[in-house]
Coordinates of N, CA, C and O in Angstrom, one line a residue:
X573 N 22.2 -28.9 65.1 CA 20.8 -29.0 64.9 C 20.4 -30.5 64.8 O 21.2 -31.3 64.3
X574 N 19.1 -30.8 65.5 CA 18.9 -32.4 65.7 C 17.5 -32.6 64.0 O 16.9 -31.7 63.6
X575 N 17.5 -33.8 63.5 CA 16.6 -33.8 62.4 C 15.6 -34.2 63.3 O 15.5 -35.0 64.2
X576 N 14.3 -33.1 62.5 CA 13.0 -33.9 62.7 C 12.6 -34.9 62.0 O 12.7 -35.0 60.8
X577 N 12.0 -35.9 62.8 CA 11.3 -36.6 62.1 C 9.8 -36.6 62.2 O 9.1 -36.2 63.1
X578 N 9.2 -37.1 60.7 CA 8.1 -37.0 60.7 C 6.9 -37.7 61.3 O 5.8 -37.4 60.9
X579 N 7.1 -38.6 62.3 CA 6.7 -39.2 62.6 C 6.5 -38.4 64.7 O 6.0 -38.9 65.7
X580 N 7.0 -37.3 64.4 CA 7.1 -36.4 65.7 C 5.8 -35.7 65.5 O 4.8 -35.6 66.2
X581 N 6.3 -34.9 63.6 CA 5.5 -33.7 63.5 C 3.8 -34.2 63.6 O 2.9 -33.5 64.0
X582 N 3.8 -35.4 63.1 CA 2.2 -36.5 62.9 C 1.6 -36.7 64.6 O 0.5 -36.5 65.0
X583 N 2.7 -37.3 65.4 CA 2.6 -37.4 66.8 C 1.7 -36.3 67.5 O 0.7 -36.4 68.2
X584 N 2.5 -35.1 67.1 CA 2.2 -33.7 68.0 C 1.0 -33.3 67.7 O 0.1 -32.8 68.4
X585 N 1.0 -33.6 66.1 CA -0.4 -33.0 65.6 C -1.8 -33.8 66.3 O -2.8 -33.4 66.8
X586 N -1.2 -35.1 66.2 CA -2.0 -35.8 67.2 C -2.5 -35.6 68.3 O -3.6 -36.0 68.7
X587 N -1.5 -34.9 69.1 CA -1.9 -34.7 70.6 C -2.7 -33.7 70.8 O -3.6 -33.6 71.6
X588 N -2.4 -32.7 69.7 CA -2.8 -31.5 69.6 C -4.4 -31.5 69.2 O -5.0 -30.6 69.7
X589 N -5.3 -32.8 68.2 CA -6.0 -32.9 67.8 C -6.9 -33.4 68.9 O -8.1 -33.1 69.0
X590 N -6.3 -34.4 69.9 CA -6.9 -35.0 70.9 C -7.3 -33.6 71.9 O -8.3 -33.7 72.6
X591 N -6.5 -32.5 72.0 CA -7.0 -31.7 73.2 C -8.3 -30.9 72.9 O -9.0 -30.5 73.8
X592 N -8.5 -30.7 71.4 CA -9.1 -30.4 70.8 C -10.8 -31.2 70.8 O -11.9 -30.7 70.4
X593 N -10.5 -32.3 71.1 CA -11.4 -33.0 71.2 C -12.1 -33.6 73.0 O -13.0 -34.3 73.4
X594 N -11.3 -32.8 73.4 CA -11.3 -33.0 75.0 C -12.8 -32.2 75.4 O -12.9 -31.1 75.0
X595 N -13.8 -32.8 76.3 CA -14.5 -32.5 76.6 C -14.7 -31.3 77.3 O -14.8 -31.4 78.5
X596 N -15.0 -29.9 76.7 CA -14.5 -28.9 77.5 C -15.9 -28.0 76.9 O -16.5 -28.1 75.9
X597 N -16.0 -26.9 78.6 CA -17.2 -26.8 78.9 C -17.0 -25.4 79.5 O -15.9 -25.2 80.1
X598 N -18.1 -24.4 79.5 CA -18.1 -23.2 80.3 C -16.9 -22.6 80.1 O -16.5 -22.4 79.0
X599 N -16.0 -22.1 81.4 CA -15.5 -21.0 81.2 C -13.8 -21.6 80.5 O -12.8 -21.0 80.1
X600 N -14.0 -22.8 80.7 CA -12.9 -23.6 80.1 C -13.0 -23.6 78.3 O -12.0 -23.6 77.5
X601 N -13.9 -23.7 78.0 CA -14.5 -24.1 76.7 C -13.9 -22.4 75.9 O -13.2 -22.3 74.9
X602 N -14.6 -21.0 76.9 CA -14.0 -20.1 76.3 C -12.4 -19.8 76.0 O -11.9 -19.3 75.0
X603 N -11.8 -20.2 77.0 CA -10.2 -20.1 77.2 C -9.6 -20.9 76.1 O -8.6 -20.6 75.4
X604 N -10.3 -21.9 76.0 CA -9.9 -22.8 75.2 C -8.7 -22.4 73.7 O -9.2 -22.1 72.7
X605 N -7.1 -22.5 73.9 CA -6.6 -22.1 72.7 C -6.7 -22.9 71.7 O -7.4 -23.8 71.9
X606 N -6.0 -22.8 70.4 CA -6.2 -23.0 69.6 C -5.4 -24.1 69.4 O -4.8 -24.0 68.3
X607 N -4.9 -25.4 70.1 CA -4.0 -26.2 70.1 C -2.9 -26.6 68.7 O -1.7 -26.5 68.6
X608 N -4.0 -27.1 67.7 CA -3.5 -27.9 66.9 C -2.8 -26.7 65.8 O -1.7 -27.0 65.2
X609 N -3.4 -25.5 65.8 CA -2.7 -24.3 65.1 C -1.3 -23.7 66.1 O -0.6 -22.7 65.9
X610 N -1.3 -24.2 66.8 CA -0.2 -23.7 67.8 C 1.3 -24.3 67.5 O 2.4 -23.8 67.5
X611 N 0.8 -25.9 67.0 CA 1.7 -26.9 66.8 C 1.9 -26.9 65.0 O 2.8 -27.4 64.4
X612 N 0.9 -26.4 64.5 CA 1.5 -26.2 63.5 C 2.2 -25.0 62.9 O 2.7 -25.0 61.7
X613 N 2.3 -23.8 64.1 CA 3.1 -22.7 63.9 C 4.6 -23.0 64.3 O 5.6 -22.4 63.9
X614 N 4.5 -24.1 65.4 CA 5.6 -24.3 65.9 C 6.4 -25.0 65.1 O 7.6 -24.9 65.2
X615 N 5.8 -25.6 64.4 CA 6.4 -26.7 62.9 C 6.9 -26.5 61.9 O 7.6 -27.1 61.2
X616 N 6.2 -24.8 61.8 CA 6.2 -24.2 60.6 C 7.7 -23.7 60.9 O 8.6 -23.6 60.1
X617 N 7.8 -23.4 61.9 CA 9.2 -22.5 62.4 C 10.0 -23.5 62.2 O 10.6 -23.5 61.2
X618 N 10.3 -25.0 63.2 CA 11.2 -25.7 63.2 C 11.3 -26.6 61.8 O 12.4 -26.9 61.5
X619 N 10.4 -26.9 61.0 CA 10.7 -27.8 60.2 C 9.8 -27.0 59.0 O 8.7 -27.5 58.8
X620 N 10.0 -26.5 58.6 CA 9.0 -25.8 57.5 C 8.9 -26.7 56.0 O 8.0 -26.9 55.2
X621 N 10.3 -27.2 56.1 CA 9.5 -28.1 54.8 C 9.0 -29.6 54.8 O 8.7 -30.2 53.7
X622 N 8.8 -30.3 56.3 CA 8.0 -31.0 56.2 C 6.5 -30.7 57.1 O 5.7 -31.6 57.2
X623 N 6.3 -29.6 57.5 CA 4.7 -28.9 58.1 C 4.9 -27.6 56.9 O 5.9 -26.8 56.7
X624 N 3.5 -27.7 56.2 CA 3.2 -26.3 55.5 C 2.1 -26.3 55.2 O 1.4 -27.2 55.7
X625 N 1.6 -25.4 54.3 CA 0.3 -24.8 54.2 C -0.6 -26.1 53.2 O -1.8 -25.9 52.9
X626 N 0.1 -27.0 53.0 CA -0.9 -28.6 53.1 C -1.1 -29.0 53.6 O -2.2 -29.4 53.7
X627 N -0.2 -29.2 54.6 CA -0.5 -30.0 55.9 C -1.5 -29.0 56.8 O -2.6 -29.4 57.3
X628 N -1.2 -28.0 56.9 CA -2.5 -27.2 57.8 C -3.4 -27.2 56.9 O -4.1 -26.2 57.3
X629 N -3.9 -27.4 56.0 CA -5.3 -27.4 55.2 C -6.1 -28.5 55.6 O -7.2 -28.5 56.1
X630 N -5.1 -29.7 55.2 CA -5.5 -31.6 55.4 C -5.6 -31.4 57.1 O -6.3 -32.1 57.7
X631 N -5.1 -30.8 57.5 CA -5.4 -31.1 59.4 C -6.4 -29.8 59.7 O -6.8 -29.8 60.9
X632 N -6.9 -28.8 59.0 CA -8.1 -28.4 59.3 C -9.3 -28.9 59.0 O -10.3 -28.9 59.6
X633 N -9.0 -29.5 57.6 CA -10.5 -30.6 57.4 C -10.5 -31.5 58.3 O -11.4 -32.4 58.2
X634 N -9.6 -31.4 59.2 CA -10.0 -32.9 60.4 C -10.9 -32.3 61.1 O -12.0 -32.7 61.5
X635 N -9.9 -31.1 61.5 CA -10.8 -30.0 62.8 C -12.0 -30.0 62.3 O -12.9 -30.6 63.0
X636 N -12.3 -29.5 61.0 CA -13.7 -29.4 60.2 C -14.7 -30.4 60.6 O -15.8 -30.2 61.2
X637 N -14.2 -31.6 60.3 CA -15.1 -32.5 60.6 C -15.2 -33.3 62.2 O -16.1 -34.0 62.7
X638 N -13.9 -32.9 62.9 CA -14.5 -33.1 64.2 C -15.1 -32.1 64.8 O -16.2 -32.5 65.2
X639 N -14.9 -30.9 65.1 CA -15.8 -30.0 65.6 C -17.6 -29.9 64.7 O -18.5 -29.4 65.4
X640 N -17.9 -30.2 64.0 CA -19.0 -30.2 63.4 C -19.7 -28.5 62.9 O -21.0 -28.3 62.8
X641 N -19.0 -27.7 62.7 CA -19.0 -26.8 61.6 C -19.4 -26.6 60.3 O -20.0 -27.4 59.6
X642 N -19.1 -25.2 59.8 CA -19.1 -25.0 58.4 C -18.1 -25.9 58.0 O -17.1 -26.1 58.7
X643 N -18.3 -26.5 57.0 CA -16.9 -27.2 56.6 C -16.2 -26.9 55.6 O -16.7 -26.7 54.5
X644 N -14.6 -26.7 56.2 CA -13.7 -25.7 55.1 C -13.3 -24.9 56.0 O -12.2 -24.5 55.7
X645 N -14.0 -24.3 57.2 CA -13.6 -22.8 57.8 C -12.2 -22.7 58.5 O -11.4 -21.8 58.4
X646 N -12.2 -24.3 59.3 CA -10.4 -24.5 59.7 C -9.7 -24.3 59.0 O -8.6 -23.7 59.1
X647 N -10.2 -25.0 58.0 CA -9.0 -25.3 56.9 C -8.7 -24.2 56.3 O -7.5 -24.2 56.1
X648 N -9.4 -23.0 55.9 CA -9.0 -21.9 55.5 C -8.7 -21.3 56.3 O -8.4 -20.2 55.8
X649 N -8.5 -21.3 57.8 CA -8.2 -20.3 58.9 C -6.7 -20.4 59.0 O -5.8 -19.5 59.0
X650 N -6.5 -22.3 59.1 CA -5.2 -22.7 59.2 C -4.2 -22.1 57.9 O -3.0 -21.8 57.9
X651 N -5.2 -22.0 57.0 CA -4.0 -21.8 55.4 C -4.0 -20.6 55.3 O -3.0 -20.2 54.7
X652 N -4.6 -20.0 55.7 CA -4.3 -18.2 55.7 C -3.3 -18.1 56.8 O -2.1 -17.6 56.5
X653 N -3.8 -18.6 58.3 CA -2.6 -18.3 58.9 C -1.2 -19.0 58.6 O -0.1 -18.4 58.9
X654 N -1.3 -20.3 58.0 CA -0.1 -20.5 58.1 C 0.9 -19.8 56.8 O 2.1 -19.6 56.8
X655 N 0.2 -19.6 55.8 CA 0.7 -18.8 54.4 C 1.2 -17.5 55.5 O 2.4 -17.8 55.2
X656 N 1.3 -16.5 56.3 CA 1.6 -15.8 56.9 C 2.4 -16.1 57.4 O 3.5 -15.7 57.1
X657 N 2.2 -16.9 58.3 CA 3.6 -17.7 59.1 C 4.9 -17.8 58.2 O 5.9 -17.2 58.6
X658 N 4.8 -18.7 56.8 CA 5.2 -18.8 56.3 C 6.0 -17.8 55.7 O 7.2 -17.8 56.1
X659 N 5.5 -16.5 54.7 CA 6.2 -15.3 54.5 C 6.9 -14.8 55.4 O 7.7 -13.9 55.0
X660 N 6.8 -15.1 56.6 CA 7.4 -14.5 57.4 C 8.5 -15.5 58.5 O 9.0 -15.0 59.4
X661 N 8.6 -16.8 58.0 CA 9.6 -17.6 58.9 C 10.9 -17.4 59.0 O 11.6 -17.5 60.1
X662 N 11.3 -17.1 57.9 CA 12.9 -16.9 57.5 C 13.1 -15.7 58.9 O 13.6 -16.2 59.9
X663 N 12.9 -14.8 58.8 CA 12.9 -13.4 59.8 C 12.6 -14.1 61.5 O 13.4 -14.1 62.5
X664 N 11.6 -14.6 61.5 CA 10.8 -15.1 62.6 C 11.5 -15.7 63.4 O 11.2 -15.5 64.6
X665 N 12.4 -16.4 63.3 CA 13.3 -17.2 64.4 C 14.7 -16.6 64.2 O 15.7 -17.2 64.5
X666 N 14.5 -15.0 63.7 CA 15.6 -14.2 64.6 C 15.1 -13.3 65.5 O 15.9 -12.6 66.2
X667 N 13.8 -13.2 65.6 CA 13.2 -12.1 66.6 C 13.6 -13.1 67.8 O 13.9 -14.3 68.0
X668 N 13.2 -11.9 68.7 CA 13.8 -12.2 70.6 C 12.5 -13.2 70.5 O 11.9 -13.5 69.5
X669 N 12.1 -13.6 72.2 CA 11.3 -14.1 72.6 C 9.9 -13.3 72.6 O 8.8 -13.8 72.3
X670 N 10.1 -12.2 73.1 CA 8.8 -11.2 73.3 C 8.4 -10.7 72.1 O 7.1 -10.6 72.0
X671 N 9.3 -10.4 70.9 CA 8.6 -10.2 69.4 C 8.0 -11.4 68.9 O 6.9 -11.3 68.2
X672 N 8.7 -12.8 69.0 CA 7.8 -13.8 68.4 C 6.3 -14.1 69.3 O 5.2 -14.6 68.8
X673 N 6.5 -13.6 70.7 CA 4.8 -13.6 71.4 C 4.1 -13.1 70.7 O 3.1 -13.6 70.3
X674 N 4.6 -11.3 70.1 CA 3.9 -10.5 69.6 C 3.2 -11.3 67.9 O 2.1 -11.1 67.4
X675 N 4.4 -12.1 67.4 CA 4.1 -12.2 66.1 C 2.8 -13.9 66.7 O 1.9 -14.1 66.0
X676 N 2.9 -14.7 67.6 CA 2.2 -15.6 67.8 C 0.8 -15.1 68.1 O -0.1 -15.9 67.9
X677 N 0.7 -13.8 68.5 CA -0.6 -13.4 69.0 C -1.0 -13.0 67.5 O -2.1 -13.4 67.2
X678 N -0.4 -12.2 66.5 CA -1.2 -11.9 65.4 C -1.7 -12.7 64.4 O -2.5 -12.4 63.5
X679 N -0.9 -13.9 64.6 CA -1.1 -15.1 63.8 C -2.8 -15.8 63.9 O -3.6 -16.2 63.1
X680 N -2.7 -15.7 65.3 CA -4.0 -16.5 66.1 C -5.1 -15.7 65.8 O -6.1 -16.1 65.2
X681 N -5.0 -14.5 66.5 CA -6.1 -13.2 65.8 C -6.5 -13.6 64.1 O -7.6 -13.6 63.7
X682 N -5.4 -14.0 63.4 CA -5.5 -13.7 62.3 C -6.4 -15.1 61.7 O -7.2 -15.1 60.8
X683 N -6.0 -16.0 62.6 CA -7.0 -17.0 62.5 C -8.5 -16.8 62.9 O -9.5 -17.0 62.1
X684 N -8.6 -16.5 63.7 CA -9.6 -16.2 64.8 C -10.7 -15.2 63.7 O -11.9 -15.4 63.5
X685 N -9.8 -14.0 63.2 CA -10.5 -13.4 62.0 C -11.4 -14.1 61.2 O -12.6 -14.1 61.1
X686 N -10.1 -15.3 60.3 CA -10.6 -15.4 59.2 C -12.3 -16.4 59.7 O -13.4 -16.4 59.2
X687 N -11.9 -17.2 60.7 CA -13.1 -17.6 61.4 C -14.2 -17.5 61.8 O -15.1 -18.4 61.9
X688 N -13.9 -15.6 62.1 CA -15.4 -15.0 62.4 C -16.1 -14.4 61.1 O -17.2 -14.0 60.9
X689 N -15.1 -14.6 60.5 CA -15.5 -14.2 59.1 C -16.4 -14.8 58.3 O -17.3 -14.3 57.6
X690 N -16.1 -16.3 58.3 CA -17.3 -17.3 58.0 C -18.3 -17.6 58.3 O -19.2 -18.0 57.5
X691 N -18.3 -17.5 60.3 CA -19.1 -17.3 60.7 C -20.1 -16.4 60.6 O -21.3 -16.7 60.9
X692 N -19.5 -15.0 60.3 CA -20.7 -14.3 60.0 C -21.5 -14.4 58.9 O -22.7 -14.2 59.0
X693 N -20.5 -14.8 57.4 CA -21.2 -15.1 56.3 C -22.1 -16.2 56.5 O -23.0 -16.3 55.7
X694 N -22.0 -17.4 57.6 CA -23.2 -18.4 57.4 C -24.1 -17.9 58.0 O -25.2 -18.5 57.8
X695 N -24.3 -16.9 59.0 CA -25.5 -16.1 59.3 C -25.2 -16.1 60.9 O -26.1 -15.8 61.6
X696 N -24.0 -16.6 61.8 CA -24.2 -16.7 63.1 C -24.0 -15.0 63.4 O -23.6 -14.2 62.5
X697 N -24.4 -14.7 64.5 CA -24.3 -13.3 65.2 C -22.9 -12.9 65.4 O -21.9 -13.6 65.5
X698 N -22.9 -11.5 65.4 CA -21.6 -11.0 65.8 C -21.1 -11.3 67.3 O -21.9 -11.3 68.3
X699 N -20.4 -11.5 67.4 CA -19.6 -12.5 68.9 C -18.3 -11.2 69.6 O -17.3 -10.7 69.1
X700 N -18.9 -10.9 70.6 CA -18.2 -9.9 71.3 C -16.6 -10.2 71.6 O -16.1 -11.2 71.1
X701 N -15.8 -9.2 72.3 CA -14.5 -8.9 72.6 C -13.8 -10.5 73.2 O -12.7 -10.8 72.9
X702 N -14.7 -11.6 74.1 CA -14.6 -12.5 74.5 C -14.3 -14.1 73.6 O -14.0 -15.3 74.0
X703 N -14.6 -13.2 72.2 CA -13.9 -14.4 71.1 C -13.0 -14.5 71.0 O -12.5 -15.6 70.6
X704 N -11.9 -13.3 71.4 CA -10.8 -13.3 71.3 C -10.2 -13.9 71.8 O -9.1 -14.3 71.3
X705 N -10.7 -14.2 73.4 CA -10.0 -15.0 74.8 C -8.9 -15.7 74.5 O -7.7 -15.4 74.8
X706 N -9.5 -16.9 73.6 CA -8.7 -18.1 73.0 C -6.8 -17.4 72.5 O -5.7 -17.7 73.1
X707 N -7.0 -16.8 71.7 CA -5.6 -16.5 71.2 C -4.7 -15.4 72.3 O -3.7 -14.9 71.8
X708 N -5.2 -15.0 73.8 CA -4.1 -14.5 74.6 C -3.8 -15.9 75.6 O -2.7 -15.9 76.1
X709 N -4.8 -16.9 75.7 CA -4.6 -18.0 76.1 C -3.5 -19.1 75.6 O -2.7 -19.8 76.1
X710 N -4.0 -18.8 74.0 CA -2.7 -19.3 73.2 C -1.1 -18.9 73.3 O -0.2 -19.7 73.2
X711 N -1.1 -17.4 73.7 CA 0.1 -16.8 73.4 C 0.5 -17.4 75.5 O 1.6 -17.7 75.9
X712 N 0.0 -17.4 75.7 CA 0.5 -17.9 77.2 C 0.7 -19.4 77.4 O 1.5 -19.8 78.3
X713 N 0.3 -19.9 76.8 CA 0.6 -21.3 76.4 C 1.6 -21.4 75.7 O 2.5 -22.2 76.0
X714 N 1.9 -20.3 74.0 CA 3.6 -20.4 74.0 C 4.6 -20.1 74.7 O 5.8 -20.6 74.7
X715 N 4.0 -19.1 75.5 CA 5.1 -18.9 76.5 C 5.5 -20.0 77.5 O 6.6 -20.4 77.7
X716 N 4.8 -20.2 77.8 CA 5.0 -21.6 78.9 C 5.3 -22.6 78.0 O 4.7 -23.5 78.6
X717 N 5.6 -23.1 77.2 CA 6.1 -23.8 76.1 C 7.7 -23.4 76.1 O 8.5 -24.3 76.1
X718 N 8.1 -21.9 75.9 CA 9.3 -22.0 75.4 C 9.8 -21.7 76.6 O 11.0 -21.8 76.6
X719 N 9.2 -21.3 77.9 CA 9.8 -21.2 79.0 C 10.6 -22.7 79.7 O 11.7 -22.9 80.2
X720 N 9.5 -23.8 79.4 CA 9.9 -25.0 79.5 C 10.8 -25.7 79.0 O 11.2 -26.8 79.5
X721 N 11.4 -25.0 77.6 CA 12.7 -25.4 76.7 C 12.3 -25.9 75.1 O 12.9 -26.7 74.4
X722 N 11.1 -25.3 74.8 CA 10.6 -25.0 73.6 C 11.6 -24.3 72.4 O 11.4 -23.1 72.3
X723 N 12.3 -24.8 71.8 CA 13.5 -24.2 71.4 C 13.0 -23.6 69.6 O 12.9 -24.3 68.6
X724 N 12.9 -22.5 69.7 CA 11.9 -22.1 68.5 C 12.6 -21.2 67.5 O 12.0 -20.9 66.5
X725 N 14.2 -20.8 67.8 CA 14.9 -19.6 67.9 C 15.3 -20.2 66.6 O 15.3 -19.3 65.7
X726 N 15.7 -21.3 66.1 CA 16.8 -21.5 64.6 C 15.8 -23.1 64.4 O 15.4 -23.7 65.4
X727 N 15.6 -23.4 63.0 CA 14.9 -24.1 62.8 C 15.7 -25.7 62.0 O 16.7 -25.6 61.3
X728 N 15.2 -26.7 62.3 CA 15.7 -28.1 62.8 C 16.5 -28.2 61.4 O 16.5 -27.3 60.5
X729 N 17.2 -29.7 61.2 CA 17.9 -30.0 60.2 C 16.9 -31.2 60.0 O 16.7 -31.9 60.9
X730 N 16.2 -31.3 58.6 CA 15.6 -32.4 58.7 C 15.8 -33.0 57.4 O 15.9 -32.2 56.5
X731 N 16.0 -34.6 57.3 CA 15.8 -35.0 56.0 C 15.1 -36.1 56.4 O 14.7 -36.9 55.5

């Protein structure tokens, strides 16, 4: 096992925050996955004790404040999902390839939940079957991730 460094896991989140910020529109805007929660599930798997449910709080108040939102809703979307992630990592990188899709898709939903959740408490309307888009887009984006040599299966040695 190779050590992460943190200066990777800060990188990625980076990148991930920039896609997030990328100009995106129409039918792209809906597809749109969830980048930066993607990379911090991937983190959570490979390096769990330097990405956790702090670091996905502190990197959803970013989202918070870049997307221009309720503020707090990332951040609670991220920490619910990632506290889940979490209970469940030890197990998680013994499942096959096709059970961790299964478990990446409920993570995202579960995000995507706690999301519409707030959303509806600040008074926006109920949002049809097509909110969901984002998180089968997500799960296809892990896949093409670990297809490419995304190595997610046993988690890193880091100090």
């Amino acid at each position: 096992m190779h050590k992460t460094k943190l200066q990777t896991i800060y990188f990625s989140l980076l990148v991930a925050f920039i896609c997030v910020l990328l100009p995106w529109s129409g039918t792209a805007l809906k597809l749109r996955p969830d980048f930066v929660l993607l990379v911090i599930i991937f983190w959570i798997l490979r390096a769990p004790n330097k990405c956790n449910i702090g670091t996905a709080w502190f990197i959803g108040l970013w989202v918070d404040l870049a997307t221009g939102g309720v503020f707090g809703q990332y951040a609670l979307a991220y920490t619910v999902t990632t506290f889940v992630a979490v209970i469940y990592q030890r197990r998680l990188v013994l499942f096959s390839n096709t059970q961790q899709l299964v478990y990446v898709l409920l993570l995202l939903i579960i995000s995507q939940l706690t999301l519409l959740t707030v959303k509806i408490f600040s008074g926006n309307d109920v949002l049809g079957w097509t909110y969901f888009l984002p998180s089968v887009t997500g799960v296809i984006l892990w896949q093409a991730a670990v297809a490419l040599g995304l190595n997610t299966s046993r988690p890193s040695r880091s100090k």
